mmCIF file of C-alpha atoms in Angstrom:
data_model
loop_
_atom_site.group_PDB
_atom_site.id
_atom_site.type_symbol
_atom_site.label_atom_id
_atom_site.label_comp_id
_atom_site.label_asym_id
_atom_site.label_seq_id
_atom_site.Cartn_x
_atom_site.Cartn_y
_atom_site.Cartn_z
ATOM 1 C CA UNK A 3 8.151 65.861 -7.933
ATOM 2 C CA UNK A 4 8.025 67.852 -4.256
ATOM 3 C CA UNK A 5 7.881 63.980 -2.232
ATOM 4 C CA UNK A 6 10.059 61.476 -1.742
ATOM 5 C CA UNK A 7 9.415 58.425 0.551
ATOM 6 C CA UNK A 8 6.955 55.424 0.185
ATOM 7 C CA UNK A 9 5.306 55.128 4.126
ATOM 8 C CA UNK A 10 7.817 57.185 5.622
ATOM 9 C CA UNK A 11 6.634 60.288 3.159
ATOM 10 C CA UNK A 12 8.297 63.872 3.001
ATOM 11 C CA UNK A 13 7.414 67.232 0.914
ATOM 12 C CA UNK A 14 9.266 69.653 0.917
ATOM 13 C CA UNK A 15 8.539 73.227 0.201
ATOM 14 C CA UNK A 16 9.748 76.705 -0.202
ATOM 15 C CA UNK A 17 12.630 78.993 -2.137
ATOM 16 C CA UNK A 18 16.032 79.854 -1.383
ATOM 17 C CA UNK A 19 15.005 83.957 -1.171
ATOM 18 C CA UNK A 20 11.237 83.267 -0.471
ATOM 19 C CA UNK A 21 10.319 83.811 3.646
ATOM 20 C CA UNK A 22 11.108 80.547 4.603
ATOM 21 C CA UNK A 23 11.660 76.859 3.630
ATOM 22 C CA UNK A 24 9.597 73.629 5.165
ATOM 23 C CA UNK A 25 8.597 70.039 5.003
ATOM 24 C CA UNK A 26 5.761 67.565 6.076
ATOM 25 C CA UNK A 27 7.096 64.366 7.397
ATOM 26 C CA UNK A 28 3.860 61.784 6.889
ATOM 27 C CA UNK A 29 3.554 58.304 8.020
ATOM 28 C CA UNK A 30 6.482 58.693 11.328
ATOM 29 C CA UNK A 31 5.060 56.463 13.876
ATOM 30 C CA UNK A 32 4.177 57.810 17.113
ATOM 31 C CA UNK A 33 5.998 57.415 20.461
ATOM 32 C CA UNK A 34 9.320 58.134 19.042
ATOM 33 C CA UNK A 35 11.254 60.919 20.934
ATOM 34 C CA UNK A 36 11.546 63.872 19.496
ATOM 35 C CA UNK A 37 13.435 67.188 21.183
ATOM 36 C CA UNK A 38 13.432 70.966 19.000
ATOM 37 C CA UNK A 39 17.385 70.527 19.661
ATOM 38 C CA UNK A 40 17.788 67.692 17.962
ATOM 39 C CA UNK A 41 16.926 68.790 14.456
ATOM 40 C CA UNK A 42 18.750 72.159 15.471
ATOM 41 C CA UNK A 43 21.721 70.097 15.921
ATOM 42 C CA UNK A 44 21.797 68.628 12.252
ATOM 43 C CA UNK A 45 21.227 71.480 10.682
ATOM 44 C CA UNK A 46 23.482 73.611 12.337
ATOM 45 C CA UNK A 47 25.548 70.878 10.590
ATOM 46 C CA UNK A 48 24.462 72.088 7.522
ATOM 47 C CA UNK A 49 24.105 75.955 7.619
ATOM 48 C CA UNK A 50 25.541 78.191 5.702
ATOM 49 C CA UNK A 51 28.172 80.322 7.852
ATOM 50 C CA UNK A 52 29.841 77.772 10.016
ATOM 51 C CA UNK A 53 34.006 78.213 8.749
ATOM 52 C CA UNK A 54 35.881 79.703 6.555
ATOM 53 C CA UNK A 55 35.342 77.182 3.896
ATOM 54 C CA UNK A 56 31.711 77.964 3.571
ATOM 55 C CA UNK A 57 29.457 80.421 2.405
ATOM 56 C CA UNK A 58 29.861 83.552 4.644
ATOM 57 C CA UNK A 59 25.481 84.126 4.468
ATOM 58 C CA UNK A 60 24.535 84.112 8.162
ATOM 59 C CA UNK A 61 21.525 81.997 8.291
ATOM 60 C CA UNK A 62 20.576 80.722 11.986
ATOM 61 C CA UNK A 63 18.425 77.993 10.111
ATOM 62 C CA UNK A 64 16.268 78.131 13.559
ATOM 63 C CA UNK A 65 12.952 75.150 13.257
ATOM 64 C CA UNK A 66 9.929 75.531 14.291
ATOM 65 C CA UNK A 67 7.989 72.589 14.587
ATOM 66 C CA UNK A 68 4.469 73.651 13.997
ATOM 67 C CA UNK A 69 2.662 69.823 14.216
ATOM 68 C CA UNK A 70 3.128 66.705 15.035
ATOM 69 C CA UNK A 71 4.942 66.855 18.547
ATOM 70 C CA UNK A 72 3.512 66.347 21.615
ATOM 71 C CA UNK A 73 5.317 66.508 25.253
ATOM 72 C CA UNK A 74 8.759 64.902 23.385
ATOM 73 C CA UNK A 75 7.157 62.452 21.698
ATOM 74 C CA UNK A 76 5.673 61.896 17.868
ATOM 75 C CA UNK A 77 2.239 61.866 18.001
ATOM 76 C CA UNK A 78 1.476 59.570 14.868
ATOM 77 C CA UNK A 79 -0.172 63.122 12.798
ATOM 78 C CA UNK A 80 2.218 65.335 10.147
ATOM 79 C CA UNK A 81 5.040 66.640 11.426
ATOM 80 C CA UNK A 82 5.521 69.985 10.380
ATOM 81 C CA UNK A 83 8.672 71.926 9.979
ATOM 82 C CA UNK A 84 9.587 75.427 9.322
ATOM 83 C CA UNK A 85 12.687 77.252 9.104
ATOM 84 C CA UNK A 86 12.540 81.312 8.061
ATOM 85 C CA UNK A 87 15.262 82.718 5.957
ATOM 86 C CA UNK A 88 16.534 85.675 6.992
ATOM 87 C CA UNK A 89 19.469 86.893 5.243
ATOM 88 C CA UNK A 90 18.705 87.063 2.025
ATOM 89 C CA UNK A 91 20.590 89.286 -0.504
ATOM 90 C CA UNK A 92 18.282 89.155 -3.574
ATOM 91 C CA UNK A 93 20.119 92.053 -5.059
ATOM 92 C CA UNK A 94 23.303 89.635 -5.551
ATOM 93 C CA UNK A 95 21.473 88.176 -8.155
ATOM 94 C CA UNK A 96 19.403 90.701 -10.471
ATOM 95 C CA UNK A 97 22.172 90.615 -12.855
ATOM 96 C CA UNK A 98 21.724 87.181 -13.571
ATOM 97 C CA UNK A 99 17.770 87.759 -13.972
ATOM 98 C CA UNK A 100 17.952 86.859 -18.063
ATOM 99 C CA UNK A 101 21.772 85.533 -17.877
ATOM 100 C CA UNK A 102 22.088 81.553 -18.260
ATOM 101 C CA UNK A 103 24.493 81.297 -15.717
ATOM 102 C CA UNK A 104 26.898 77.668 -17.081
ATOM 103 C CA UNK A 105 25.456 74.551 -15.731
ATOM 104 C CA UNK A 106 22.811 76.237 -13.228
ATOM 105 C CA UNK A 107 19.204 75.372 -13.650
ATOM 106 C CA UNK A 108 18.595 78.990 -15.064
ATOM 107 C CA UNK A 109 17.594 77.659 -18.724
ATOM 108 C CA UNK A 110 15.760 74.355 -18.042
ATOM 109 C CA UNK A 111 13.854 75.876 -15.642
ATOM 110 C CA UNK A 112 13.034 78.212 -18.120
ATOM 111 C CA UNK A 113 12.410 75.984 -20.798
ATOM 112 C CA UNK A 114 9.802 73.757 -18.342
ATOM 113 C CA UNK A 115 8.229 76.239 -16.256
ATOM 114 C CA UNK A 116 8.095 79.355 -18.733
ATOM 115 C CA UNK A 117 9.441 81.761 -16.338
ATOM 116 C CA UNK A 118 12.186 80.964 -12.775
ATOM 117 C CA UNK A 119 13.317 82.950 -9.417
ATOM 118 C CA UNK A 120 16.332 84.180 -10.224
ATOM 119 C CA UNK A 121 16.941 84.622 -6.743
ATOM 120 C CA UNK A 122 20.030 82.394 -5.655
ATOM 121 C CA UNK A 123 17.551 80.144 -7.960
ATOM 122 C CA UNK A 124 14.890 79.722 -6.127
ATOM 123 C CA UNK A 125 13.445 76.200 -5.773
ATOM 124 C CA UNK A 126 16.810 74.563 -7.701
ATOM 125 C CA UNK A 127 19.133 76.232 -4.394
ATOM 126 C CA UNK A 128 20.270 73.628 -2.147
ATOM 127 C CA UNK A 129 18.591 76.454 0.124
ATOM 128 C CA UNK A 130 16.201 73.689 -0.465
ATOM 129 C CA UNK A 131 18.152 71.199 1.191
ATOM 130 C CA UNK A 132 18.061 71.998 4.902
ATOM 131 C CA UNK A 133 13.754 71.240 5.269
ATOM 132 C CA UNK A 134 15.571 67.423 4.115
ATOM 133 C CA UNK A 135 18.503 67.079 6.741
ATOM 134 C CA UNK A 136 15.224 68.903 9.567
ATOM 135 C CA UNK A 137 13.208 65.271 8.462
ATOM 136 C CA UNK A 138 16.304 63.128 8.079
ATOM 137 C CA UNK A 139 17.372 64.284 12.059
ATOM 138 C CA UNK A 140 13.212 63.241 12.643
ATOM 139 C CA UNK A 141 14.058 59.992 10.509
ATOM 140 C CA UNK A 142 16.912 59.199 12.338
ATOM 141 C CA UNK A 143 15.618 59.222 15.609
ATOM 142 C CA UNK A 144 13.429 56.261 14.642
ATOM 143 C CA UNK A 145 16.340 54.454 13.161
ATOM 144 C CA UNK A 146 17.746 54.862 16.653
ATOM 145 C CA UNK A 147 14.887 53.010 18.432
ATOM 146 C CA UNK A 148 16.296 50.451 15.762
ATOM 147 C CA UNK A 149 19.791 50.634 16.597
ATOM 148 C CA UNK A 150 20.487 51.678 13.124
ATOM 149 C CA UNK A 151 22.749 54.708 12.592
ATOM 150 C CA UNK A 152 23.935 56.603 9.362
ATOM 151 C CA UNK A 153 27.277 58.569 8.816
ATOM 152 C CA UNK A 154 29.119 59.955 5.948
ATOM 153 C CA UNK A 155 32.042 62.082 5.760
ATOM 154 C CA UNK A 156 33.683 64.132 3.145
ATOM 155 C CA UNK A 157 36.708 60.727 1.455
ATOM 156 C CA UNK A 158 37.940 62.593 -1.393
ATOM 157 C CA UNK A 159 38.111 66.449 -2.436
ATOM 158 C CA UNK A 160 39.709 66.470 -5.863
ATOM 159 C CA UNK A 161 42.535 64.691 -6.384
ATOM 160 C CA UNK A 162 43.558 64.735 -2.403
ATOM 161 C CA UNK A 163 41.945 61.198 -0.792
ATOM 162 C CA UNK A 164 41.522 59.372 2.155
ATOM 163 C CA UNK A 165 44.196 56.341 1.857
ATOM 164 C CA UNK A 166 42.271 54.229 3.767
ATOM 165 C CA UNK A 167 38.078 52.357 4.352
ATOM 166 C CA UNK A 168 35.859 53.414 6.773
ATOM 167 C CA UNK A 169 36.786 50.314 9.114
ATOM 168 C CA UNK A 170 40.254 51.535 9.339
ATOM 169 C CA UNK A 171 38.814 55.381 10.157
ATOM 170 C CA UNK A 172 37.432 57.063 13.813
ATOM 171 C CA UNK A 173 33.694 58.002 12.579
ATOM 172 C CA UNK A 174 33.868 59.786 16.089
ATOM 173 C CA UNK A 175 36.060 62.600 14.504
ATOM 174 C CA UNK A 176 33.814 63.290 11.121
ATOM 175 C CA UNK A 177 33.076 66.215 13.132
ATOM 176 C CA UNK A 178 36.645 67.473 14.500
ATOM 177 C CA UNK A 179 37.894 69.730 11.951
ATOM 178 C CA UNK A 180 35.542 71.868 9.747
ATOM 179 C CA UNK A 181 35.899 69.620 6.006
ATOM 180 C CA UNK A 182 34.645 66.794 7.931
ATOM 181 C CA UNK A 183 37.086 64.195 7.088
ATOM 182 C CA UNK A 184 38.003 61.868 10.107
ATOM 183 C CA UNK A 185 41.701 61.215 8.790
ATOM 184 C CA UNK A 186 43.183 63.949 10.300
ATOM 185 C CA UNK A 187 46.512 63.841 8.206
ATOM 186 C CA UNK A 188 44.106 64.015 4.288
ATOM 187 C CA UNK A 189 41.901 66.486 6.082
ATOM 188 C CA UNK A 190 44.423 69.010 6.479
ATOM 189 C CA UNK A 191 45.426 68.900 3.065
ATOM 190 C CA UNK A 192 42.021 69.056 2.276
ATOM 191 C CA UNK A 193 41.447 72.213 3.602
ATOM 192 C CA UNK A 194 44.685 73.299 1.934
ATOM 193 C CA UNK A 195 43.337 72.901 -1.386
ATOM 194 C CA UNK A 196 39.893 74.340 -0.667
ATOM 195 C CA UNK A 197 41.458 77.180 0.400
ATOM 196 C CA UNK A 198 43.648 78.003 -2.542
ATOM 197 C CA UNK A 199 40.777 77.199 -4.769
ATOM 198 C CA UNK A 200 38.611 79.883 -2.714
ATOM 199 C CA UNK A 201 41.696 82.458 -2.855
ATOM 200 C CA UNK A 202 41.072 82.159 -7.057
ATOM 201 C CA UNK A 203 37.872 82.696 -7.401
ATOM 202 C CA UNK A 204 37.327 78.722 -8.112
ATOM 203 C CA UNK A 205 35.635 75.390 -6.724
ATOM 204 C CA UNK A 206 36.433 72.122 -6.231
ATOM 205 C CA UNK A 207 34.212 68.932 -5.976
ATOM 206 C CA UNK A 208 34.973 65.429 -4.286
ATOM 207 C CA UNK A 209 33.392 62.593 -2.751
ATOM 208 C CA UNK A 210 31.440 62.226 0.149
ATOM 209 C CA UNK A 211 31.647 58.098 2.051
ATOM 210 C CA UNK A 212 28.128 56.828 3.688
ATOM 211 C CA UNK A 213 28.037 54.094 6.197
ATOM 212 C CA UNK A 214 24.690 52.569 7.609
ATOM 213 C CA UNK A 215 25.819 50.357 10.823
ATOM 214 C CA UNK A 216 23.228 47.937 12.284
ATOM 215 C CA UNK A 217 20.942 47.259 9.632
ATOM 216 C CA UNK A 218 19.039 43.837 9.560
ATOM 217 C CA UNK A 219 19.153 41.952 7.306
ATOM 218 C CA UNK A 220 15.646 41.819 4.617
ATOM 219 C CA UNK A 221 15.651 45.631 4.372
ATOM 220 C CA UNK A 222 14.374 46.521 0.298
ATOM 221 C CA UNK A 223 11.726 45.455 -2.234
ATOM 222 C CA UNK A 224 12.513 43.369 -5.268
ATOM 223 C CA UNK A 225 13.147 44.625 -8.726
ATOM 224 C CA UNK A 226 11.950 48.126 -8.622
ATOM 225 C CA UNK A 227 12.342 49.664 -5.609
ATOM 226 C CA UNK A 228 15.671 47.760 -4.565
ATOM 227 C CA UNK A 229 17.455 49.309 -1.577
ATOM 228 C CA UNK A 230 20.669 50.190 -3.326
ATOM 229 C CA UNK A 231 18.096 51.641 -6.013
ATOM 230 C CA UNK A 232 16.154 54.158 -3.630
ATOM 231 C CA UNK A 233 19.117 55.110 -1.837
ATOM 232 C CA UNK A 234 20.975 56.435 -5.019
ATOM 233 C CA UNK A 235 17.819 57.755 -5.917
ATOM 234 C CA UNK A 236 18.170 59.665 -3.175
ATOM 235 C CA UNK A 237 21.803 60.658 -3.161
ATOM 236 C CA UNK A 238 20.598 61.714 -7.053
ATOM 237 C CA UNK A 239 18.510 64.044 -5.696
ATOM 238 C CA UNK A 240 21.032 66.187 -4.109
ATOM 239 C CA UNK A 241 22.022 69.398 -5.781
ATOM 240 C CA UNK A 242 25.842 69.302 -7.551
ATOM 241 C CA UNK A 243 25.545 64.947 -7.195
ATOM 242 C CA UNK A 244 26.939 63.766 -10.514
ATOM 243 C CA UNK A 245 27.280 59.844 -8.941
ATOM 244 C CA UNK A 246 26.643 57.071 -6.859
ATOM 245 C CA UNK A 247 28.084 53.704 -5.846
ATOM 246 C CA UNK A 248 27.732 51.169 -3.452
ATOM 247 C CA UNK A 249 29.601 48.156 -2.280
ATOM 248 C CA UNK A 250 32.975 47.346 -4.310
ATOM 249 C CA UNK A 251 31.111 49.884 -6.835
ATOM 250 C CA UNK A 252 32.957 50.254 -10.102
ATOM 251 C CA UNK A 253 36.393 48.838 -9.352
ATOM 252 C CA UNK A 254 34.539 45.340 -8.536
ATOM 253 C CA UNK A 255 34.385 45.010 -12.366
ATOM 254 C CA UNK A 256 38.380 44.653 -12.444
ATOM 255 C CA UNK A 257 37.769 41.887 -9.937
ATOM 256 C CA UNK A 258 36.953 37.924 -10.942
ATOM 257 C CA UNK A 259 33.660 36.358 -9.520
ATOM 258 C CA UNK A 260 35.455 34.250 -7.702
ATOM 259 C CA UNK A 261 37.590 37.332 -6.040
ATOM 260 C CA UNK A 262 34.140 39.576 -5.308
ATOM 261 C CA UNK A 263 31.957 37.052 -4.272
ATOM 262 C CA UNK A 264 30.931 37.443 -0.268
ATOM 263 C CA UNK A 265 31.398 33.329 0.896
ATOM 264 C CA UNK A 266 28.857 33.075 4.066
ATOM 265 C CA UNK A 267 29.797 31.994 7.645
ATOM 266 C CA UNK A 268 27.473 31.843 10.799
ATOM 267 C CA UNK A 269 29.457 33.388 13.556
ATOM 268 C CA UNK A 270 29.409 32.608 17.280
ATOM 269 C CA UNK A 271 27.022 34.032 18.313
ATOM 270 C CA UNK A 272 25.090 31.951 15.283
ATOM 271 C CA UNK A 273 24.213 35.546 13.016
ATOM 272 C CA UNK A 274 24.294 34.409 9.274
ATOM 273 C CA UNK A 275 27.706 37.123 7.982
ATOM 274 C CA UNK A 276 29.665 37.165 4.653
ATOM 275 C CA UNK A 277 33.340 37.087 5.071
ATOM 276 C CA UNK A 278 33.963 39.888 2.895
ATOM 277 C CA UNK A 279 31.494 42.842 1.369
ATOM 278 C CA UNK A 280 31.910 43.684 -1.878
ATOM 279 C CA UNK A 281 28.180 44.016 -2.058
ATOM 280 C CA UNK A 282 28.443 46.550 0.084
ATOM 281 C CA UNK A 283 25.685 45.087 2.604
ATOM 282 C CA UNK A 284 22.853 44.755 -0.458
ATOM 283 C CA UNK A 285 22.121 41.564 -2.436
ATOM 284 C CA UNK A 286 19.128 41.070 -4.313
ATOM 285 C CA UNK A 287 18.633 44.714 -3.897
ATOM 286 C CA UNK A 288 17.477 43.863 0.095
ATOM 287 C CA UNK A 289 20.446 44.320 3.362
ATOM 288 C CA UNK A 290 22.319 41.215 4.567
ATOM 289 C CA UNK A 291 22.572 42.040 7.498
ATOM 290 C CA UNK A 292 26.604 43.674 6.898
ATOM 291 C CA UNK A 293 27.381 47.102 7.000
ATOM 292 C CA UNK A 294 25.882 49.197 4.095
ATOM 293 C CA UNK A 295 28.533 51.534 2.571
ATOM 294 C CA UNK A 296 28.204 54.006 -0.751
ATOM 295 C CA UNK A 297 30.000 56.707 -2.661
ATOM 296 C CA UNK A 298 28.576 60.235 -4.001
ATOM 297 C CA UNK A 299 30.293 61.966 -6.204
ATOM 298 C CA UNK A 300 29.963 65.844 -5.810
ATOM 299 C CA UNK A 301 31.107 68.311 -8.778
ATOM 300 C CA UNK A 302 32.051 71.622 -8.365
ATOM 301 C CA UNK A 303 30.092 74.524 -7.381
ATOM 302 C CA UNK A 304 28.985 76.258 -10.315
ATOM 303 C CA UNK A 305 28.720 79.313 -9.555
ATOM 304 C CA UNK A 306 32.377 80.656 -10.073
ATOM 305 C CA UNK A 307 33.509 84.568 -9.406
ATOM 306 C CA UNK A 308 35.738 84.231 -12.566
ATOM 307 C CA UNK A 309 33.506 85.553 -16.659
ATOM 308 C CA UNK A 310 32.323 83.152 -18.354
ATOM 309 C CA UNK A 311 30.590 83.314 -21.583
ATOM 310 C CA UNK A 312 26.885 82.208 -21.603
ATOM 311 C CA UNK A 313 24.060 83.701 -23.410
ATOM 312 C CA UNK A 314 20.694 85.743 -21.721
ATOM 313 C CA UNK A 315 16.812 84.646 -22.318
ATOM 314 C CA UNK A 316 16.804 86.693 -25.410
ATOM 315 C CA UNK A 317 19.672 84.125 -27.478
ATOM 316 C CA UNK A 318 22.327 86.448 -27.258
ATOM 317 C CA UNK A 319 26.380 85.641 -26.515
ATOM 318 C CA UNK A 320 27.145 87.564 -23.200
ATOM 319 C CA UNK A 321 30.029 87.541 -20.321
ATOM 320 C CA UNK A 322 28.928 86.745 -16.654
ATOM 321 C CA UNK A 323 30.930 86.966 -13.605
ATOM 322 C CA UNK A 324 29.372 85.234 -9.975
ATOM 323 C CA UNK A 325 28.309 87.620 -7.996
ATOM 324 C CA UNK A 326 27.248 86.614 -3.953
ATOM 325 C CA UNK A 327 28.208 84.507 -1.200
ATOM 326 C CA UNK A 328 29.091 80.881 -2.543
ATOM 327 C CA UNK A 329 30.514 78.216 -1.319
ATOM 328 C CA UNK A 330 33.970 77.235 -2.649
ATOM 329 C CA UNK A 331 33.204 73.712 -1.971
ATOM 330 C CA UNK A 332 29.842 71.939 -0.849
ATOM 331 C CA UNK A 333 31.587 68.725 0.303
ATOM 332 C CA UNK A 334 31.898 70.001 4.372
ATOM 333 C CA UNK A 335 27.883 70.783 4.028
ATOM 334 C CA UNK A 336 26.797 68.290 1.934
ATOM 335 C CA UNK A 337 27.403 65.215 4.588
ATOM 336 C CA UNK A 338 24.471 66.105 7.029
ATOM 337 C CA UNK A 339 22.189 66.369 3.546
ATOM 338 C CA UNK A 340 23.903 62.365 2.435
ATOM 339 C CA UNK A 341 23.327 61.431 6.176
ATOM 340 C CA UNK A 342 19.655 62.916 6.102
ATOM 341 C CA UNK A 343 18.663 60.954 2.783
ATOM 342 C CA UNK A 344 20.029 57.858 4.099
ATOM 343 C CA UNK A 345 18.207 58.118 7.244
ATOM 344 C CA UNK A 346 15.222 58.886 5.223
ATOM 345 C CA UNK A 347 15.467 56.036 2.498
ATOM 346 C CA UNK A 348 16.180 53.207 5.336
ATOM 347 C CA UNK A 349 13.603 54.649 7.466
ATOM 348 C CA UNK A 350 11.193 54.336 4.717
ATOM 349 C CA UNK A 351 12.249 51.015 4.048
ATOM 350 C CA UNK A 352 12.380 49.734 7.442
ATOM 351 C CA UNK A 353 8.917 50.485 7.709
ATOM 352 C CA UNK A 354 7.641 48.691 4.379
ATOM 353 C CA UNK A 355 9.377 45.624 5.476
ATOM 354 C CA UNK A 356 6.870 45.541 8.697
ATOM 355 C CA UNK A 357 4.325 44.045 5.707
ATOM 356 C CA UNK A 358 6.885 41.889 4.453
ATOM 357 C CA UNK A 359 5.970 38.475 6.473
ATOM 358 C CA UNK A 360 2.913 37.380 8.024
#
């Protein structure tokens, strides 16, 4: 419902145009160094209005730490984080009070609850993901104590794709451009495509690639809570996500078993490694010590500033055009959300792994 995780568990609250949004983090171990600036830095990467490619809604997204942190460290008690909304333009949504926007959650929320908050989509708005990003920053600090780091980047916008794998990229360049693509030449093409799409009042989707470095072998639960299943659930819970694949993914179906199998060997340090990594660092639902990598597919943003045919809550056919402030492409701002959800999954699995052995 509104909670995620087993031991490292979060519950988010709030709506897009309400007083604020926030998250309660339960299960974070005590003694983790944590500064407000760390959480704020993550939120600044997700916040609206950060470049010409994003919605011009102006939200500072200043986080307030309500509990669970003292003298720069986590206390082991629930961590409460609050982000107040400041730039709500609810009047931009008065035209959809009784209308069902194509490919939005308007109709389904009406069917589920018998009512809905039409102001920016209320709880269904991607504004809720700011709370996840704040929580993910906390999880990231916990993982850093164990040498684990999650990174993600935009690897495709429309038909414009990065031509090489993550191993051949300098991931330190992710934030060097506003599209968050570490391949400079491709980033320029992506930026130009998004500008063109924005100027014709349309939207475009694409792919975000996630990478997790430093994960030890043994994380993940058998059968239902497999590591890749939890990552898939986490990513598919993000607004606008249409697909998830890890390792070789769907392309792996084109290989024969003799080509796809990852052969084991022992390296010079005595560590068990694999010569290839088609498995994406996960075998049998459990991490094998290799890099974990995956791809997340995002659809084009559903709100377009063009007339579309739809119906209202009386079943009458109407013509509706989007209004307000929206992203022509969600991918640049989705990168920190993917990072956050990855952190939350791996942090939870790391805690759960402590109970697996005597």
